[in-house]
mmCIF file of C-alpha atoms in Angstrom:
data_model
loop_
_atom_site.group_PDB
_atom_site.id
_atom_site.type_symbol
_atom_site.label_atom_id
_atom_site.label_comp_id
_atom_site.label_asym_id
_atom_site.label_seq_id
_atom_site.Cartn_x
_atom_site.Cartn_y
_atom_site.Cartn_z
ATOM 1 C CA UNK T 1 -23.608 8.292 134.301
ATOM 2 C CA UNK T 2 -23.246 6.350 131.178
ATOM 3 C CA UNK T 3 -21.234 8.073 128.465
ATOM 4 C CA UNK T 4 -18.507 7.679 125.840
ATOM 5 C CA UNK T 5 -16.243 10.667 126.222
ATOM 6 C CA UNK T 6 -14.300 10.127 122.988
ATOM 7 C CA UNK T 7 -17.351 9.976 120.669
ATOM 8 C CA UNK T 8 -17.035 12.212 117.621
ATOM 9 C CA UNK T 9 -19.467 15.026 117.871
ATOM 10 C CA UNK T 10 -21.522 16.595 116.370
ATOM 11 C CA UNK T 11 -23.478 13.419 115.304
ATOM 12 C CA UNK T 12 -26.921 12.416 114.375
ATOM 13 C CA UNK T 13 -29.121 10.364 116.742
ATOM 14 C CA UNK T 14 -29.497 6.940 115.014
ATOM 15 C CA UNK T 15 -31.772 5.413 117.755
ATOM 16 C CA UNK T 16 -33.448 6.091 121.074
ATOM 17 C CA UNK T 17 -34.320 2.944 123.032
ATOM 18 C CA UNK T 18 -35.761 2.077 126.402
ATOM 19 C CA UNK T 19 -33.177 0.490 128.712
ATOM 20 C CA UNK T 20 -34.029 -3.110 129.742
ATOM 21 C CA UNK T 21 -33.361 -2.732 133.462
ATOM 22 C CA UNK T 22 -34.994 0.636 133.869
ATOM 23 C CA UNK T 23 -38.091 1.595 131.872
ATOM 24 C CA UNK T 24 -37.768 5.271 132.730
ATOM 25 C CA UNK T 25 -34.353 5.563 131.285
ATOM 26 C CA UNK T 26 -33.297 5.753 127.608
ATOM 27 C CA UNK T 27 -30.170 4.962 125.665
ATOM 28 C CA UNK T 28 -29.155 7.456 122.983
ATOM 29 C CA UNK T 29 -27.207 6.057 120.023
ATOM 30 C CA UNK T 30 -25.345 8.419 117.647
ATOM 31 C CA UNK T 31 -24.167 7.033 114.390
ATOM 32 C CA UNK T 32 -25.284 3.582 115.583
ATOM 33 C CA UNK T 33 -22.890 3.882 118.639
ATOM 34 C CA UNK T 34 -24.055 4.211 122.254
ATOM 35 C CA UNK T 35 -23.538 7.826 123.523
ATOM 36 C CA UNK T 36 -25.323 8.354 126.835
ATOM 37 C CA UNK T 37 -28.107 7.052 129.063
ATOM 38 C CA UNK T 38 -30.704 9.635 130.150
ATOM 39 C CA UNK T 39 -33.854 9.788 132.246
ATOM 40 C CA UNK T 40 -37.224 10.150 130.517
ATOM 41 C CA UNK T 41 -37.676 13.687 131.793
ATOM 42 C CA UNK T 42 -34.382 14.671 130.293
ATOM 43 C CA UNK T 43 -35.447 13.162 126.961
ATOM 44 C CA UNK T 44 -38.614 15.183 127.063
ATOM 45 C CA UNK T 45 -37.031 18.373 128.287
ATOM 46 C CA UNK T 46 -34.629 18.448 125.303
ATOM 47 C CA UNK T 47 -37.203 16.916 122.992
ATOM 48 C CA UNK T 48 -34.754 14.408 121.578
ATOM 49 C CA UNK T 49 -35.632 12.024 118.709
ATOM 50 C CA UNK T 50 -34.086 10.010 116.051
ATOM 51 C CA UNK T 51 -32.531 12.268 113.384
ATOM 52 C CA UNK T 52 -31.700 15.096 115.692
ATOM 53 C CA UNK T 53 -28.056 16.337 115.895
ATOM 54 C CA UNK T 54 -26.136 16.027 119.095
ATOM 55 C CA UNK T 55 -23.439 18.765 119.300
ATOM 56 C CA UNK T 56 -20.683 18.899 121.925
ATOM 57 C CA UNK T 57 -22.568 21.697 123.602
ATOM 58 C CA UNK T 58 -25.844 19.783 123.750
ATOM 59 C CA UNK T 59 -23.921 16.707 124.991
ATOM 60 C CA UNK T 60 -22.488 18.668 127.953
ATOM 61 C CA UNK T 61 -26.000 20.003 128.754
ATOM 62 C CA UNK T 62 -27.338 16.451 128.780
ATOM 63 C CA UNK T 63 -24.496 15.369 131.067
ATOM 64 C CA UNK T 64 -25.174 18.342 133.393
ATOM 65 C CA UNK T 65 -28.956 17.626 133.476
ATOM 66 C CA UNK T 66 -28.345 13.966 134.273
ATOM 67 C CA UNK T 67 -25.851 14.902 137.005
ATOM 68 C CA UNK T 68 -28.554 17.320 138.376
ATOM 69 C CA UNK T 69 -31.255 14.610 138.195
ATOM 70 C CA UNK T 70 -29.079 12.304 140.249
ATOM 71 C CA UNK T 71 -28.464 14.927 142.918
ATOM 72 C CA UNK T 72 -32.175 15.896 143.085
ATOM 73 C CA UNK T 73 -33.242 12.199 143.299
ATOM 74 C CA UNK T 74 -30.680 11.707 146.176
ATOM 75 C CA UNK T 75 -31.895 14.733 148.097
ATOM 76 C CA UNK T 76 -35.566 13.842 147.611
ATOM 77 C CA UNK T 77 -34.830 10.406 149.047
ATOM 78 C CA UNK T 78 -33.267 12.000 152.151
ATOM 79 C CA UNK T 79 -36.178 14.343 152.546
ATOM 80 C CA UNK T 80 -38.582 11.431 152.278
ATOM 81 C CA UNK T 81 -36.994 9.964 155.428
ATOM 82 C CA UNK T 82 -37.101 13.136 157.495
ATOM 83 C CA UNK T 83 -36.744 16.932 157.319
ATOM 84 C CA UNK T 84 -33.302 18.229 156.739
ATOM 85 C CA UNK T 85 -31.620 21.621 156.984
ATOM 86 C CA UNK T 86 -30.087 23.029 153.843
ATOM 87 C CA UNK T 87 -26.596 22.701 155.312
ATOM 88 C CA UNK T 88 -27.204 18.964 156.153
ATOM 89 C CA UNK T 89 -28.227 18.126 152.580
ATOM 90 C CA UNK T 90 -25.341 20.150 151.134
ATOM 91 C CA UNK T 91 -22.849 18.226 153.374
ATOM 92 C CA UNK T 92 -24.210 14.853 152.555
ATOM 93 C CA UNK T 93 -24.218 15.626 148.813
ATOM 94 C CA UNK T 94 -20.617 16.910 148.894
ATOM 95 C CA UNK T 95 -19.637 13.614 150.520
ATOM 96 C CA UNK T 96 -21.097 11.751 147.530
ATOM 97 C CA UNK T 97 -18.670 13.896 145.382
ATOM 98 C CA UNK T 98 -21.480 15.753 143.500
ATOM 99 C CA UNK T 99 -20.453 19.086 141.987
ATOM 100 C CA UNK T 100 -20.885 21.980 144.335
ATOM 101 C CA UNK T 101 -22.673 24.281 141.725
ATOM 102 C CA UNK T 102 -25.127 21.491 140.891
ATOM 103 C CA UNK T 103 -25.778 20.903 144.589
ATOM 104 C CA UNK T 104 -26.504 24.613 145.164
ATOM 105 C CA UNK T 105 -28.746 24.703 142.116
ATOM 106 C CA UNK T 106 -30.847 21.741 143.232
ATOM 107 C CA UNK T 107 -31.080 23.166 146.827
ATOM 108 C CA UNK T 108 -32.355 26.400 145.484
ATOM 109 C CA UNK T 109 -35.057 24.669 143.423
ATOM 110 C CA UNK T 110 -36.093 22.522 146.543
ATOM 111 C CA UNK T 111 -36.271 25.605 148.731
ATOM 112 C CA UNK T 112 -38.276 27.560 146.116
ATOM 113 C CA UNK T 113 -40.822 24.643 145.725
ATOM 114 C CA UNK T 114 -41.149 24.239 149.527
ATOM 115 C CA UNK T 115 -39.549 20.854 149.853
ATOM 116 C CA UNK T 116 -36.751 22.505 151.901
ATOM 117 C CA UNK T 117 -37.971 24.828 154.701
ATOM 118 C CA UNK T 118 -35.524 25.961 157.284
ATOM 119 C CA UNK T 119 -38.237 27.391 159.626
ATOM 120 C CA UNK T 120 -40.322 24.206 159.445
ATOM 121 C CA UNK T 121 -37.292 22.131 160.105
ATOM 122 C CA UNK T 122 -36.212 24.220 163.158
ATOM 123 C CA UNK T 123 -39.616 24.067 164.590
ATOM 124 C CA UNK T 124 -39.786 20.284 164.471
ATOM 125 C CA UNK T 125 -36.325 19.817 165.603
ATOM 126 C CA UNK T 126 -36.773 22.123 168.638
ATOM 127 C CA UNK T 127 -40.131 20.546 169.500
ATOM 128 C CA UNK T 128 -38.820 16.962 169.223
ATOM 129 C CA UNK T 129 -35.657 17.608 171.293
ATOM 130 C CA UNK T 130 -37.576 19.400 174.006
ATOM 131 C CA UNK T 131 -40.384 16.849 174.227
ATOM 132 C CA UNK T 132 -38.465 13.670 173.626
ATOM 133 C CA UNK T 133 -35.002 14.409 174.956
ATOM 134 C CA UNK T 134 -35.867 17.211 177.419
ATOM 135 C CA UNK T 135 -33.200 19.432 175.945
ATOM 136 C CA UNK T 136 -33.155 23.010 177.048
ATOM 137 C CA UNK T 137 -32.963 26.164 174.691
ATOM 138 C CA UNK T 138 -29.206 26.464 174.784
ATOM 139 C CA UNK T 139 -28.460 22.926 173.681
ATOM 140 C CA UNK T 140 -31.222 23.060 170.979
ATOM 141 C CA UNK T 141 -29.901 26.363 169.673
ATOM 142 C CA UNK T 142 -26.291 25.041 169.530
ATOM 143 C CA UNK T 143 -27.398 22.003 167.508
ATOM 144 C CA UNK T 144 -29.452 24.135 165.191
ATOM 145 C CA UNK T 145 -26.486 26.375 164.617
ATOM 146 C CA UNK T 146 -24.415 23.376 163.667
ATOM 147 C CA UNK T 147 -27.040 22.359 161.109
ATOM 148 C CA UNK T 148 -26.732 25.806 159.541
ATOM 149 C CA UNK T 149 -30.035 27.282 160.823
ATOM 150 C CA UNK T 150 -29.915 31.142 160.940
ATOM 151 C CA UNK T 151 -29.865 32.674 164.482
ATOM 152 C CA UNK T 152 -33.192 34.505 163.970
ATOM 153 C CA UNK T 153 -35.003 31.308 162.857
ATOM 154 C CA UNK T 154 -33.479 29.255 165.736
ATOM 155 C CA UNK T 155 -34.526 31.852 168.299
ATOM 156 C CA UNK T 156 -38.093 31.949 166.908
ATOM 157 C CA UNK T 157 -38.449 28.168 167.003
ATOM 158 C CA UNK T 158 -37.057 27.990 170.547
ATOM 159 C CA UNK T 159 -39.446 30.680 171.781
ATOM 160 C CA UNK T 160 -42.272 28.872 170.235
ATOM 161 C CA UNK T 161 -41.237 25.502 171.681
ATOM 162 C CA UNK T 162 -40.830 26.799 175.266
ATOM 163 C CA UNK T 163 -43.725 29.191 175.515
ATOM 164 C CA UNK T 164 -45.939 26.566 177.189
ATOM 165 C CA UNK T 165 -43.179 24.582 178.946
ATOM 166 C CA UNK T 166 -43.406 24.672 182.775
ATOM 167 C CA UNK T 167 -39.667 24.839 183.535
ATOM 168 C CA UNK T 168 -40.123 24.145 187.248
ATOM 169 C CA UNK T 169 -41.871 20.833 186.442
ATOM 170 C CA UNK T 170 -39.350 20.092 183.736
ATOM 171 C CA UNK T 171 -36.485 20.578 186.138
ATOM 172 C CA UNK T 172 -38.281 18.423 188.779
ATOM 173 C CA UNK T 173 -38.746 15.599 186.360
ATOM 174 C CA UNK T 174 -35.072 15.707 185.295
ATOM 175 C CA UNK T 175 -33.571 15.797 188.802
ATOM 176 C CA UNK T 176 -35.800 13.348 190.469
ATOM 177 C CA UNK T 177 -34.804 10.785 187.856
ATOM 178 C CA UNK T 178 -31.272 11.135 189.277
ATOM 179 C CA UNK T 179 -32.352 11.592 192.898
ATOM 180 C CA UNK T 180 -30.328 8.606 194.250
ATOM 181 C CA UNK T 181 -27.255 9.845 192.395
ATOM 182 C CA UNK T 182 -27.597 13.333 193.826
ATOM 183 C CA UNK T 183 -28.160 12.038 197.395
ATOM 184 C CA UNK T 184 -24.829 10.204 197.256
ATOM 185 C CA UNK T 185 -23.258 13.541 197.631
ATOM 186 C CA UNK T 186 -23.691 14.486 201.313
ATOM 187 C CA UNK T 187 -22.232 17.984 201.043
ATOM 188 C CA UNK T 188 -25.230 20.205 200.217
ATOM 189 C CA UNK T 189 -23.258 22.802 198.258
ATOM 190 C CA UNK T 190 -21.540 20.163 196.141
ATOM 191 C CA UNK T 191 -25.018 18.454 195.598
ATOM 192 C CA UNK T 192 -26.454 21.775 194.473
ATOM 193 C CA UNK T 193 -23.559 22.248 191.986
ATOM 194 C CA UNK T 194 -24.234 18.763 190.595
ATOM 195 C CA UNK T 195 -27.854 19.596 190.132
ATOM 196 C CA UNK T 196 -27.021 22.850 188.405
ATOM 197 C CA UNK T 197 -24.393 21.294 186.168
ATOM 198 C CA UNK T 198 -26.755 18.553 185.241
ATOM 199 C CA UNK T 199 -29.464 20.907 184.046
ATOM 200 C CA UNK T 200 -26.890 23.168 182.335
ATOM 201 C CA UNK T 201 -25.697 20.238 180.337
ATOM 202 C CA UNK T 202 -29.218 19.593 179.162
ATOM 203 C CA UNK T 203 -29.151 23.100 177.807
ATOM 204 C CA UNK T 204 -31.002 25.182 180.405
ATOM 205 C CA UNK T 205 -29.984 28.784 181.159
ATOM 206 C CA UNK T 206 -28.390 29.366 184.639
ATOM 207 C CA UNK T 207 -30.816 32.069 185.378
ATOM 208 C CA UNK T 208 -33.810 29.710 184.924
ATOM 209 C CA UNK T 209 -32.134 27.025 186.998
ATOM 210 C CA UNK T 210 -31.416 29.217 189.941
ATOM 211 C CA UNK T 211 -35.011 30.574 189.914
ATOM 212 C CA UNK T 212 -36.050 27.090 191.089
ATOM 213 C CA UNK T 213 -32.847 25.631 192.720
ATOM 214 C CA UNK T 214 -34.171 25.803 196.338
ATOM 215 C CA UNK T 215 -37.329 23.926 195.374
ATOM 216 C CA UNK T 216 -35.309 21.388 193.433
ATOM 217 C CA UNK T 217 -32.970 20.759 196.423
ATOM 218 C CA UNK T 218 -35.973 20.246 198.739
ATOM 219 C CA UNK T 219 -37.549 17.753 196.431
ATOM 220 C CA UNK T 220 -34.305 15.795 196.227
ATOM 221 C CA UNK T 221 -33.965 15.800 200.011
ATOM 222 C CA UNK T 222 -37.433 14.503 200.742
#
């Protein structure tokens, strides 16, 4: 953010001019000396014009508003690429050295306006990971937890995602892709353990796996 920290304030705005490299930003001059560069919406929000007085308090408000605008612009850019969980955005913004209270303030606004929706994010994440990566409920829940999604929302998304999934067919698809590898193990009990371990690493619950283990072992042996 452009600023001169040792400028004597209060002072009178002597000029407001559009910046050459960015037509949506304005340079504020006080007593014919550059003070700060601000976005157009900041200029309009504070209704600044030539002849107005800039006090130290108003200057700090302008600085905070500009800082907030930068944070909001950064987060909107991230959300434009893909959905994010609140914790993800917070972590990325902190890494950019933005102020914590400004980050929280912007996140609250984005959430209130619907740009940030934890349930929508969780639904899409769970659906994508199940459909594209064939992850099971446990693995999806673990990753949602790491992203800061509340347990209740995670559980609802997982239930919605798997309500129409045929687990037996999903298991068959996963193990038959590794059929040759499983057949290298001649000991049947060790082979079964490898199958169970493989599906468990994918995030499927042991109870669901054992419900179909005999059929899976037969399919591998054929």
